[in-house]
CSV table of C-alpha atoms and ligand atoms in Angstrom, one decimal:
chain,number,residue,atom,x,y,z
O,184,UNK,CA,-13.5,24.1,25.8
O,185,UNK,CA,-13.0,20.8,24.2
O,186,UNK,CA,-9.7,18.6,24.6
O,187,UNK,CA,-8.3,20.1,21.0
O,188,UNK,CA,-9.1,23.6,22.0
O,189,UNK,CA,-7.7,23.2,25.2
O,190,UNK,CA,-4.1,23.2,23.0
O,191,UNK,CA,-4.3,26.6,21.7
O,192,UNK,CA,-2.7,25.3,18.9
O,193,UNK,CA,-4.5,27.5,16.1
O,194,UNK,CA,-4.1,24.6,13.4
O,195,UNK,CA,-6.3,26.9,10.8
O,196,UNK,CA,-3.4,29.6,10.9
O,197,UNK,CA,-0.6,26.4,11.2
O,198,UNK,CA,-2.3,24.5,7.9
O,199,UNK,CA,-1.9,28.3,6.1
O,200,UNK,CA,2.0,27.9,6.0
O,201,UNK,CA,1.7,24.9,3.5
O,202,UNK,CA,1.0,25.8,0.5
O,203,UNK,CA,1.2,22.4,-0.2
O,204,UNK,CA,-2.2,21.4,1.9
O,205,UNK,CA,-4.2,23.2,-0.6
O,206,UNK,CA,-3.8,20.4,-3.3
O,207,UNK,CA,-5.9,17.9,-4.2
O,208,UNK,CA,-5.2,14.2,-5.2
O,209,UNK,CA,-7.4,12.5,-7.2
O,210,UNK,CA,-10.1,15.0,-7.1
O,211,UNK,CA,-9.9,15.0,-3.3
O,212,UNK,CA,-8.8,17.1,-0.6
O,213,UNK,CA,-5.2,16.0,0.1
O,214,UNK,CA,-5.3,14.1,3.4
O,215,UNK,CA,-1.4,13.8,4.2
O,216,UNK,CA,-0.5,11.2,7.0
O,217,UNK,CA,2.8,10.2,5.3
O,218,UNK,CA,4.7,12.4,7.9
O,219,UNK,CA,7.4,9.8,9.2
O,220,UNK,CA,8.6,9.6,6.3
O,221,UNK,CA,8.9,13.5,4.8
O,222,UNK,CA,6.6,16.3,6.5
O,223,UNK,CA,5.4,18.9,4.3
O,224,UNK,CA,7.1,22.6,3.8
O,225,UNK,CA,6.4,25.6,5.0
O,226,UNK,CA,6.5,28.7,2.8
O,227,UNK,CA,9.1,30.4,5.0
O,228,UNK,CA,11.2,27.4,4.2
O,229,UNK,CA,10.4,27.5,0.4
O,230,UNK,CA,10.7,31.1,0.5
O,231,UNK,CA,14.4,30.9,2.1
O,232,UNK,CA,15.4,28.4,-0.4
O,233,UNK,CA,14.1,31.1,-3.1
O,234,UNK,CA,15.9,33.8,-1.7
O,235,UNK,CA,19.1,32.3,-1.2
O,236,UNK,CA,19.0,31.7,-5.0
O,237,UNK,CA,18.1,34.9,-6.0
O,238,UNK,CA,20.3,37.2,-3.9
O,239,UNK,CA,23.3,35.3,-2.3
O,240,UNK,CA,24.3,32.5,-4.0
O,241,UNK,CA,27.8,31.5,-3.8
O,242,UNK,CA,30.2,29.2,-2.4
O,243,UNK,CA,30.8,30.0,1.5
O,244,UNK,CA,34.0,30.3,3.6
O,245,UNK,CA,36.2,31.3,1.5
O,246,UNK,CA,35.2,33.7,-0.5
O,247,UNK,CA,36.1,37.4,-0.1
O,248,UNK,CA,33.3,39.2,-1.6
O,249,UNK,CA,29.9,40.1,-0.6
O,250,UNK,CA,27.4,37.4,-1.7
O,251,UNK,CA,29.7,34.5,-0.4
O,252,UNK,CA,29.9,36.5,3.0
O,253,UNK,CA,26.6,36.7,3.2
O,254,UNK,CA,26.1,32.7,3.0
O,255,UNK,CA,28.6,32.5,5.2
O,256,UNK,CA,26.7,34.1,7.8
O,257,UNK,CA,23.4,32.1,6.8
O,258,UNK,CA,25.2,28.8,6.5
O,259,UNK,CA,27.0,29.4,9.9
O,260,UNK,CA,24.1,31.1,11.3
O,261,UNK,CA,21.7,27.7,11.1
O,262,UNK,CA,24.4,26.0,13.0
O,263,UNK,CA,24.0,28.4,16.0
O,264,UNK,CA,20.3,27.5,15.7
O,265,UNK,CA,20.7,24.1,15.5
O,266,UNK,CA,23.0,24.3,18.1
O,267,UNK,CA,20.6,26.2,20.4
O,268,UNK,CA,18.0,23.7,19.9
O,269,UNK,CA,19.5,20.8,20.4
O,270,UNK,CA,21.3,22.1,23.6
O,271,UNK,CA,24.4,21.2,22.6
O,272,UNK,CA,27.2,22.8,24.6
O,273,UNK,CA,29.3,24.6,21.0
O,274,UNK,CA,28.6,25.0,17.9
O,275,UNK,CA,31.6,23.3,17.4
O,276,UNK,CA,29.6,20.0,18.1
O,277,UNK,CA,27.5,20.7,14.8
O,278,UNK,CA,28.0,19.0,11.9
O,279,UNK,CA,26.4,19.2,8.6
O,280,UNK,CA,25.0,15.9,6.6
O,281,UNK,CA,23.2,15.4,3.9
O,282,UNK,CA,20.6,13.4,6.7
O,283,UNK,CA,20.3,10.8,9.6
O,284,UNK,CA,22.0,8.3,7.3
O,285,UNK,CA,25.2,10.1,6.5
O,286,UNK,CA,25.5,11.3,10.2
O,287,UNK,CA,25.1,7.6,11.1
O,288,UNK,CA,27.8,6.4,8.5
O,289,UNK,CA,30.0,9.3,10.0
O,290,UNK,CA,30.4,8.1,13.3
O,291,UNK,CA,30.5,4.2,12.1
O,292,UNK,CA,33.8,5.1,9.5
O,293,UNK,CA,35.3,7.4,11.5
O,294,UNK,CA,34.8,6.8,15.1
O,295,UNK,CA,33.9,3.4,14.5
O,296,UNK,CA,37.2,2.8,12.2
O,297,UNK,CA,39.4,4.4,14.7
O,298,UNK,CA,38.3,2.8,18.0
O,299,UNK,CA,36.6,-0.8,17.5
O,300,UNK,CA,38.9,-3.8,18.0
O,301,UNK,CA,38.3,-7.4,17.0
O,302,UNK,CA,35.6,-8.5,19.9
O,303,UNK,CA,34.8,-5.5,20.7
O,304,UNK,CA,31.0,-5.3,21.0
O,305,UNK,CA,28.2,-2.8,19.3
O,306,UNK,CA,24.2,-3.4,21.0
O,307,UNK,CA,21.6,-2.1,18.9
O,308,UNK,CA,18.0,-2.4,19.1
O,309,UNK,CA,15.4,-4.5,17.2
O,310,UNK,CA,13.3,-1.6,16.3
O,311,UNK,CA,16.5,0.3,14.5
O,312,UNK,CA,15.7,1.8,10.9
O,313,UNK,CA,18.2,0.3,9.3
O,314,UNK,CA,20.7,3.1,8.7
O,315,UNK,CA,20.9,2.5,12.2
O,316,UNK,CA,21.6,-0.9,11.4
O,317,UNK,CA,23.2,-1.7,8.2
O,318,UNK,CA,26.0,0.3,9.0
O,319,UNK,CA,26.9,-1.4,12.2
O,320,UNK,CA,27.1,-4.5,10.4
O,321,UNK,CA,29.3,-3.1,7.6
O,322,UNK,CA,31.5,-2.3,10.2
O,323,UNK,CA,31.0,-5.6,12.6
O,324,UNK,CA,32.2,-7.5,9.1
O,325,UNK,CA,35.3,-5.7,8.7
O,326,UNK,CA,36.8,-5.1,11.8
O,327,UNK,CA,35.1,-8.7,13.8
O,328,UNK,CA,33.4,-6.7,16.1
O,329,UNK,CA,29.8,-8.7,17.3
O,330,UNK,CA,26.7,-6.9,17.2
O,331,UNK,CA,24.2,-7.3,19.6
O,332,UNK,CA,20.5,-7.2,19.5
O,333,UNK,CA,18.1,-5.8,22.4
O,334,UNK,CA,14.8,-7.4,21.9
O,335,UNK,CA,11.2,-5.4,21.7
O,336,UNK,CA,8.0,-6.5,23.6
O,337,UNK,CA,4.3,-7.7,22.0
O,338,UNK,CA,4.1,-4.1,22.5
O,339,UNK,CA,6.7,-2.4,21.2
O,340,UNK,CA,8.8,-1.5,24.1
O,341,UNK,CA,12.3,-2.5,24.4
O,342,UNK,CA,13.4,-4.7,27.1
O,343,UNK,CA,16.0,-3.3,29.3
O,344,UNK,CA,16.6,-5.9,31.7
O,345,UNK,CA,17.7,-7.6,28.5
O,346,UNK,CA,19.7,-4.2,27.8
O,347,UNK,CA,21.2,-3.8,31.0
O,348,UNK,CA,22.4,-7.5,30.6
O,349,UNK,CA,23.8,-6.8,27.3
O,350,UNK,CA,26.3,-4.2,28.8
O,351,UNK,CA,29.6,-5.5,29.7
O,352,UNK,CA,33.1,-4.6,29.3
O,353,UNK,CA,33.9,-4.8,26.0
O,354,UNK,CA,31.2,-2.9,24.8
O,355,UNK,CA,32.2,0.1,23.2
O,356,UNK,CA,28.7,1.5,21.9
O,357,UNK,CA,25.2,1.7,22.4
O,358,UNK,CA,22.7,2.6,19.0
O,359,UNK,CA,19.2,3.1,19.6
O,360,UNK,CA,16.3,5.3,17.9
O,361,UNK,CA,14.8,8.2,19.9
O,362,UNK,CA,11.3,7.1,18.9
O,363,UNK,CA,10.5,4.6,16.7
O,364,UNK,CA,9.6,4.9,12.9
O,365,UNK,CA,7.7,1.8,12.4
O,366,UNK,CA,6.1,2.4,16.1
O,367,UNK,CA,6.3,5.4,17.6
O,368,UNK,CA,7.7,4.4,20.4
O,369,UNK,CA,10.0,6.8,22.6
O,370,UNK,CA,12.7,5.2,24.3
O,371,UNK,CA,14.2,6.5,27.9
O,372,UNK,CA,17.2,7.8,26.1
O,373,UNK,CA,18.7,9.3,29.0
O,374,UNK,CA,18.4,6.2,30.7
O,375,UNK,CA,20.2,4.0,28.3
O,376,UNK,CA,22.8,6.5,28.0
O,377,UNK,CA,23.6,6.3,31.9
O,378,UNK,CA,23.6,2.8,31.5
O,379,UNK,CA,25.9,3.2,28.8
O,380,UNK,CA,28.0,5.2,30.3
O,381,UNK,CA,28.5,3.3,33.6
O,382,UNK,CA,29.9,0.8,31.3
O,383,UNK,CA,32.4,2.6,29.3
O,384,UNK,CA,30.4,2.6,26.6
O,385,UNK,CA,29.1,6.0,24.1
O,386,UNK,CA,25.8,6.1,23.1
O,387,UNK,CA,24.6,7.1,19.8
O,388,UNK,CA,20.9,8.3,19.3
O,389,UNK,CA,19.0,8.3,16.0
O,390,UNK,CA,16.4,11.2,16.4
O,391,UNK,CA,14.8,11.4,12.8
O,392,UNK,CA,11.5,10.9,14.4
O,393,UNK,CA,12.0,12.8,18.2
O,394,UNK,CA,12.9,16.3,16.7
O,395,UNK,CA,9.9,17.2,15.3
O,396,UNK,CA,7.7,16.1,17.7
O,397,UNK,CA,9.3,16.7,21.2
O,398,UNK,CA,11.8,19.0,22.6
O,399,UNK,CA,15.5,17.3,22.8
O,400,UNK,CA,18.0,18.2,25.1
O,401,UNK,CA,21.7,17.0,24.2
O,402,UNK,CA,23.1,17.4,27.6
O,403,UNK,CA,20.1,16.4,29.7
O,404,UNK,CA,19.9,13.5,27.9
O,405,UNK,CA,23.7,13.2,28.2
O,406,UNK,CA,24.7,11.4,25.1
O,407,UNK,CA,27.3,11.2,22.9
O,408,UNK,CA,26.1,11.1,19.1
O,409,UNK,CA,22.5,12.7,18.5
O,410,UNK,CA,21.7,12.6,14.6
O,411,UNK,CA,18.3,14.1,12.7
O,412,UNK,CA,17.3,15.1,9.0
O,413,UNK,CA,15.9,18.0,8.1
O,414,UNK,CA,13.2,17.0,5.8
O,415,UNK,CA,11.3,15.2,8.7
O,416,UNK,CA,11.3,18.5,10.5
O,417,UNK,CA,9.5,20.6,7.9
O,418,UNK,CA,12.9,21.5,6.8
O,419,UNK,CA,14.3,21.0,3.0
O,420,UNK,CA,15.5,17.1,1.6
O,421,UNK,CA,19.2,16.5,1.7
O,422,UNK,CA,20.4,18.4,4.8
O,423,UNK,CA,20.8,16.7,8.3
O,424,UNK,CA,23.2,16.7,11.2
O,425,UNK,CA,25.3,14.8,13.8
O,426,UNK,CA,25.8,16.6,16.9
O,427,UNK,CA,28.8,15.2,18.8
O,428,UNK,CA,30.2,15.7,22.3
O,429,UNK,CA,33.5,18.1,21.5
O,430,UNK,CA,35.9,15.6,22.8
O,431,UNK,CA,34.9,12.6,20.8
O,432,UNK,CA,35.0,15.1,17.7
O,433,UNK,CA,37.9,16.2,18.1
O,434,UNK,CA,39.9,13.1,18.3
O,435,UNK,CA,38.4,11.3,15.8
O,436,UNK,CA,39.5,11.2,12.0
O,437,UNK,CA,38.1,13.2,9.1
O,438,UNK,CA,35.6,10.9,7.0
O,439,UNK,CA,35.6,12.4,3.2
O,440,UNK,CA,38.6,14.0,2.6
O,441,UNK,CA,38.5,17.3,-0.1
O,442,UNK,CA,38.2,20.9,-0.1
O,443,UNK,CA,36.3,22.7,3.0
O,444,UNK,CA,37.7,20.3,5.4
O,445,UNK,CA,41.5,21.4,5.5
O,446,UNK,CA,43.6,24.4,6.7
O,447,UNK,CA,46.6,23.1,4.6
O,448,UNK,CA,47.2,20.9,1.6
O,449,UNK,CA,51.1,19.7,0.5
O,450,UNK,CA,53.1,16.8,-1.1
O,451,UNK,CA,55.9,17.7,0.9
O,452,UNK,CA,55.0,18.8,4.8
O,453,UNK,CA,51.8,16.5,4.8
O,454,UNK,CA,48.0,17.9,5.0
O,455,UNK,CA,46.7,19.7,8.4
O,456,UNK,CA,43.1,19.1,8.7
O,457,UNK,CA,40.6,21.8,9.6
O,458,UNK,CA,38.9,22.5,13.2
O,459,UNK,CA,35.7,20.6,13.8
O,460,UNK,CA,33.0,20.8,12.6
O,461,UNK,CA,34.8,21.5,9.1
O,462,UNK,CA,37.0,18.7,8.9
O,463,UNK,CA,33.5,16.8,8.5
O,464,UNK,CA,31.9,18.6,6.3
O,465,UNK,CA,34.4,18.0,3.0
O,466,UNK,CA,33.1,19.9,-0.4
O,467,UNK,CA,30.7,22.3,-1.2
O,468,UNK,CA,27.8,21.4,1.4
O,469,UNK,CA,23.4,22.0,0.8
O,470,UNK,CA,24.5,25.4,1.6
O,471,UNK,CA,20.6,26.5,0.7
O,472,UNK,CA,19.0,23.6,2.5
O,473,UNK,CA,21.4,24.0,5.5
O,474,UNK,CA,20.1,28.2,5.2
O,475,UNK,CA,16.4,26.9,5.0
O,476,UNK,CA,16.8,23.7,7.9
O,477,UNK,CA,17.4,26.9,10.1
O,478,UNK,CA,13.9,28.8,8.8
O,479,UNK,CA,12.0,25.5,9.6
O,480,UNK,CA,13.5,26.0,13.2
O,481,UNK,CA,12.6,29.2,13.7
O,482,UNK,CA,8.9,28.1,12.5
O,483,UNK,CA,8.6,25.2,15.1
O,484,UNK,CA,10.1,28.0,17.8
O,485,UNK,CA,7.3,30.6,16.4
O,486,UNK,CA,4.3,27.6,16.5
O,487,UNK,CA,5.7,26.3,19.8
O,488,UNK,CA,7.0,22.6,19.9
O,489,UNK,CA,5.3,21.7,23.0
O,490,UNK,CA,1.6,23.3,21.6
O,491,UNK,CA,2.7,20.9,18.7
O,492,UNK,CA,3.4,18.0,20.6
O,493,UNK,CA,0.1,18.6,22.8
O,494,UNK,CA,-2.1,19.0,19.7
O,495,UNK,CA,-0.1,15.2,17.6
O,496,UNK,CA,-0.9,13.5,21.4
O,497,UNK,CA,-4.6,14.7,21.0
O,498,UNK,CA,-4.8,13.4,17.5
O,499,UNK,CA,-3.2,10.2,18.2
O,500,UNK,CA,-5.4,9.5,20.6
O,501,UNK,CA,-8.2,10.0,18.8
O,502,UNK,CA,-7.0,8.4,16.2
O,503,UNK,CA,-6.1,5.1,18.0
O,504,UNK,CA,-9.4,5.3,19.8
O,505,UNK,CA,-11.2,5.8,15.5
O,506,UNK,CA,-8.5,2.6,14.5
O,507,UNK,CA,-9.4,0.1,17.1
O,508,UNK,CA,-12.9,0.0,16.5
O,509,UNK,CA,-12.0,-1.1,12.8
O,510,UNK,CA,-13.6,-4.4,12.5
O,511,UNK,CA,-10.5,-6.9,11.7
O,512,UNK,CA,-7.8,-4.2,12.5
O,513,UNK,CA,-4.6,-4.9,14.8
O,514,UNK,CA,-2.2,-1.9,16.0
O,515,UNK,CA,1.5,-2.6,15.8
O,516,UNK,CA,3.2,-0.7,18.6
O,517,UNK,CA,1.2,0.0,21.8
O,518,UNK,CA,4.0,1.0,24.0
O,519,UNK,CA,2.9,3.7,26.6
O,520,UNK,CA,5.0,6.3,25.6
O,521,UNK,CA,4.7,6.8,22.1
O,522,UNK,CA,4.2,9.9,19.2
O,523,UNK,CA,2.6,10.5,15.7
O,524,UNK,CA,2.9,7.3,14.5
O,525,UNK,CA,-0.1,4.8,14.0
O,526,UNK,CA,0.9,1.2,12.3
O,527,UNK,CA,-1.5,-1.0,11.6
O,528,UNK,CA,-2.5,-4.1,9.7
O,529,UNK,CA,-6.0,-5.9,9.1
O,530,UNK,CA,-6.8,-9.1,8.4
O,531,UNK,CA,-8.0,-10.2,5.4
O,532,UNK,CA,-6.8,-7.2,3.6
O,533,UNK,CA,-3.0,-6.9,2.2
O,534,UNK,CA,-1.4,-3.0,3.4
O,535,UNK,CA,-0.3,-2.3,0.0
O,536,UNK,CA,-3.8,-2.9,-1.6
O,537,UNK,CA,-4.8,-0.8,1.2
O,538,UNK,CA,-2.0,2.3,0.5
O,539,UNK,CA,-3.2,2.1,-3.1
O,540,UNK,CA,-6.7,2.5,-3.1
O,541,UNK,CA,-7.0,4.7,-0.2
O,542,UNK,CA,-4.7,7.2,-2.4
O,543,UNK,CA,-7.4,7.0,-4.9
O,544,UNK,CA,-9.4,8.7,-2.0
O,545,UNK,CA,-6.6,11.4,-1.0
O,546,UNK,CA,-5.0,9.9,1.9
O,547,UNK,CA,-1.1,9.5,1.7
O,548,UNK,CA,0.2,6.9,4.1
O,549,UNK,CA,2.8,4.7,3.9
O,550,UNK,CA,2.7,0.8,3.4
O,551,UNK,CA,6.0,-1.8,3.5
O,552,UNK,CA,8.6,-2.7,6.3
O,553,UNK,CA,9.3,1.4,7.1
O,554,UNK,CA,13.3,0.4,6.6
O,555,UNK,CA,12.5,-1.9,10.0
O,556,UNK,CA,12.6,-5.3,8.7
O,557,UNK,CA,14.5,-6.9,11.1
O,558,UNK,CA,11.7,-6.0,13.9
O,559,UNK,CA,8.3,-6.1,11.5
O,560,UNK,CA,10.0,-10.0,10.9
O,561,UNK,CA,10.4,-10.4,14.6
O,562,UNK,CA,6.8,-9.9,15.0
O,563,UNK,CA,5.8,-12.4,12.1
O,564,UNK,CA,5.1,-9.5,9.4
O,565,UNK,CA,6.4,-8.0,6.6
O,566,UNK,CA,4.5,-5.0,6.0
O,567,UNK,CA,2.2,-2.6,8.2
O,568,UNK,CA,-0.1,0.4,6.8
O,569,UNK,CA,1.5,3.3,8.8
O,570,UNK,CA,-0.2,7.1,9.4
O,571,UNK,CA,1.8,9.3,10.8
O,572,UNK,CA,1.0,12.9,12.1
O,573,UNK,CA,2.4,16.4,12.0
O,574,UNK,CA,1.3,19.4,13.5
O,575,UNK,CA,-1.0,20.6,10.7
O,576,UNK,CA,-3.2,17.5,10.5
O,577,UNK,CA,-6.9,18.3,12.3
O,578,UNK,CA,-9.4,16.1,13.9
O,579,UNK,CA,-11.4,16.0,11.0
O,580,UNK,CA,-8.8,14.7,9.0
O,581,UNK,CA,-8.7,11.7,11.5
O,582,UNK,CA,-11.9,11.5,11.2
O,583,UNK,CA,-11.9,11.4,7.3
O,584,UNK,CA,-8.7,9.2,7.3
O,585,UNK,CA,-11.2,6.7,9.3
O,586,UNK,CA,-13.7,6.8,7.6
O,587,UNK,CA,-11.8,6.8,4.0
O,588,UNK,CA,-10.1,3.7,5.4
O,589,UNK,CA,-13.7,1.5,6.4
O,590,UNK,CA,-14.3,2.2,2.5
O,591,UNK,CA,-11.4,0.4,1.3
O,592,UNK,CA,-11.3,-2.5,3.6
O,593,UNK,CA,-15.0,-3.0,2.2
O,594,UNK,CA,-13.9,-2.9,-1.2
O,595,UNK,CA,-10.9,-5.5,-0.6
O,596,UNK,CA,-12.2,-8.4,1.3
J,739,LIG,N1,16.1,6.9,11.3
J,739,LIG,C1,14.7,6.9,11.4
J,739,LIG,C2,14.1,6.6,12.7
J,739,LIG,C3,14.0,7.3,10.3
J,739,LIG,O1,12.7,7.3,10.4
J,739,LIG,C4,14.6,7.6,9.1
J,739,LIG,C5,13.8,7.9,7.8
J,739,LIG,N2,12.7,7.1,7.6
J,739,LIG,C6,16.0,7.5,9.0
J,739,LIG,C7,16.7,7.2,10.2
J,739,LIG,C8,16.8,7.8,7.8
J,739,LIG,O2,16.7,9.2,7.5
J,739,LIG,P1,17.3,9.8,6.2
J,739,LIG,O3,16.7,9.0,5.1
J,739,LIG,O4,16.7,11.2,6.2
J,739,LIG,O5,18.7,9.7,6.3
């Protein structure tokens, strides 16, 4: 039995859920390694989206009739599910966003607005996407708090004897990514957050890129904010969620204010806001997206998140092994611990030209900063090609990638 079989991922039967891998680009087999940035669909998603339109549409909670009990029950239903999967102790603790970014700018207006003094300190890490970023320093601007910067190795690992010295009494709260973006590097979370802790400090984790690849526990890794979006875990664009200990929800201030979100709207005796999680979700929410983010769940359950995460180990491998025998070709983020994600860059040849005419061959990857400027600058570039990987992808498409890749840097230099 070879190392791929040894998986028991059956990737034939996995690559028949997505429709979507049938297509071809530019006359060729689509070769998707774009994954970081949206994975592809499965049809019980699709199909769920479909359904919900064509049976039960309507606005949910307060409706009195059939269909908008029945979304109700879907819409409320995904938050169990994501609730279950994260760990988290209450459903209460689940919030609907429209994505990572919204759950980020959550905690940083409201939470953020209500706690943060002048002086008060906020570390985050080089290697941040910057929604984990940009709105730290929004808020650093308007309320003078300092923001503080934990620096990555040649590598791509963070240094946390740097970290650890960062931590003092007026910090207030720690941001870091779960695993890297622009990388792939996994960071000890659970570590981080105990050193957080021991400090007074919360921690907030941005998991875009851990939940669908690795199993995440909430309360074994102990922290305090935990956001992801659904369209990077084969779930539908424009749905994602914050989970928050209880506690902190509870005391802190609605965001958006609106509809959904109260129990009680006067001029005269003052508005009472809802219980959490509705006094953060204000309007009409992706009430078919949240519906389907809970079908791409129950796929990952069905496939089995650690036969995934076996089967995206074997490919990176291989595909690191394939990459560093490119003549001319340097990997960007060689930390030990690391998932899907394959940056690159090679000399003589610019990424973009690179993203462009290895499209014309029908390989999807991504060229630019990856929303990571600050760290990409920090190592002297502004731009990296980047493959990343998702369950579906097969040796041979590494192999193909590879090969598809050899062509171009031929053709450019
Ligand atoms: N954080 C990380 C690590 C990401 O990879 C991304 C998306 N590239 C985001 C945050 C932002 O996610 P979204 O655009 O879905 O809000």
């Amino acid at each position: 039995m070879n190392a791929f079989a040894e998986t028991m991922l059956d990737v034939a039967r996995v690559r028949s859920d997505f429709p979507i891998l049938e297509r071809e680009v530019h006359g060729k087999p689509l070769i998707y390694l774009d994954n970081a940035a949206t994975s592809q669909t499965p049809s019980a998603v699709i199909d769920t989206l479909d359904d919900y339109y064509r049976r039960y549409n309507a606005n949910i909670h307060r409706g009195l009739h059939t269909l908008a009990d029945e979304a109700t029950a879907a819409y409320e239903g995904t938050r169990e599910k994501v609730r279950a999967w994260l760990g988290a102790a209450s459903h209460r603790e689940i919030v609907f966003t429209r994505g990572t970014t919204e759950a980020i700018n959550l905690v940083a207006n409201s939470w953020g607005r209500a706690n943060l003094r002048p002086g008060d300190e906020i570390i985050v890490s080089l290697m941040e996407h910057h929604s984990n970023i940009v709105p730290w320093q929004m808020l650093a601007e308007a309320l003078d708090v300092t923001l503080k910067v934990i620096p990555v190795d040649e590598r791509g690992v963070l240094d946390q004897a740097a970290y650890r010295d960062m931590l003092g009494e007026r910090t207030r709260l720690v941001c870091v990514n779960h695993v890297s973006n622009a990388l792939g590097t996994v960071n000890p979370v659970a570590e981080m957050a105990r050193a957080a802790h021991e400090h007074g400090a919360l921690i907030l984790v941005d998991g875009a890129q851990a939940v669908p690849h690795q199993r995440v526990d909430v309360q074994a890794l102990d922290v305090d904010f935990y956001a992801f979006s659904g369209h990077k875990a084969y779930g539908p664009t424009g749905v994602g969620v914050l989970y928050g200990r209880e506690a902190l929800l509870e005391a802190m201030p609605p965001w958006q204010g609106g509809g959904e979100m109260i129990s009680r709207v006067s001029f005269e005796k003052g508005t009472v806001y809802s219980e959490i999680p509705h006094k953060f979700e204000a309007g009409t929410p992706a009430i078919a997206e949240v519906i389907a983010l809970g079908a791409a769940l129950d796929w990952i359950a069905d496939t089995g998140i650690d036969l995934m995460a076996a089967w995206e180990h074997h490919l990176l491998e291989r595909a690191t092994d394939k990459l560093k025998a490119v003549d001319g070709l340097r990997m960007i983020g060689t930390a030990p611990d690391k998932v899907s994600v394959l940056s690159f860059v090679v000399d003589g040849a610019h990424s973009q030209d690179i993203g462009l005419l290895i499209d014309q061959l029908g390989v999807a990857i991504r060229t630019g900063h990856h929303c990571a400027q600050p760290m990409l600058a920090s190592m002297g570039l502004d731009a990296t090609c980047r493959a990343s990987l998702a369950a579906y992808n097969t040796p041979e498409e590494v192999d193909a990638f590879v090969e598809a890749l050899q062509k171009v840097i031929a053709m450019v230099r």
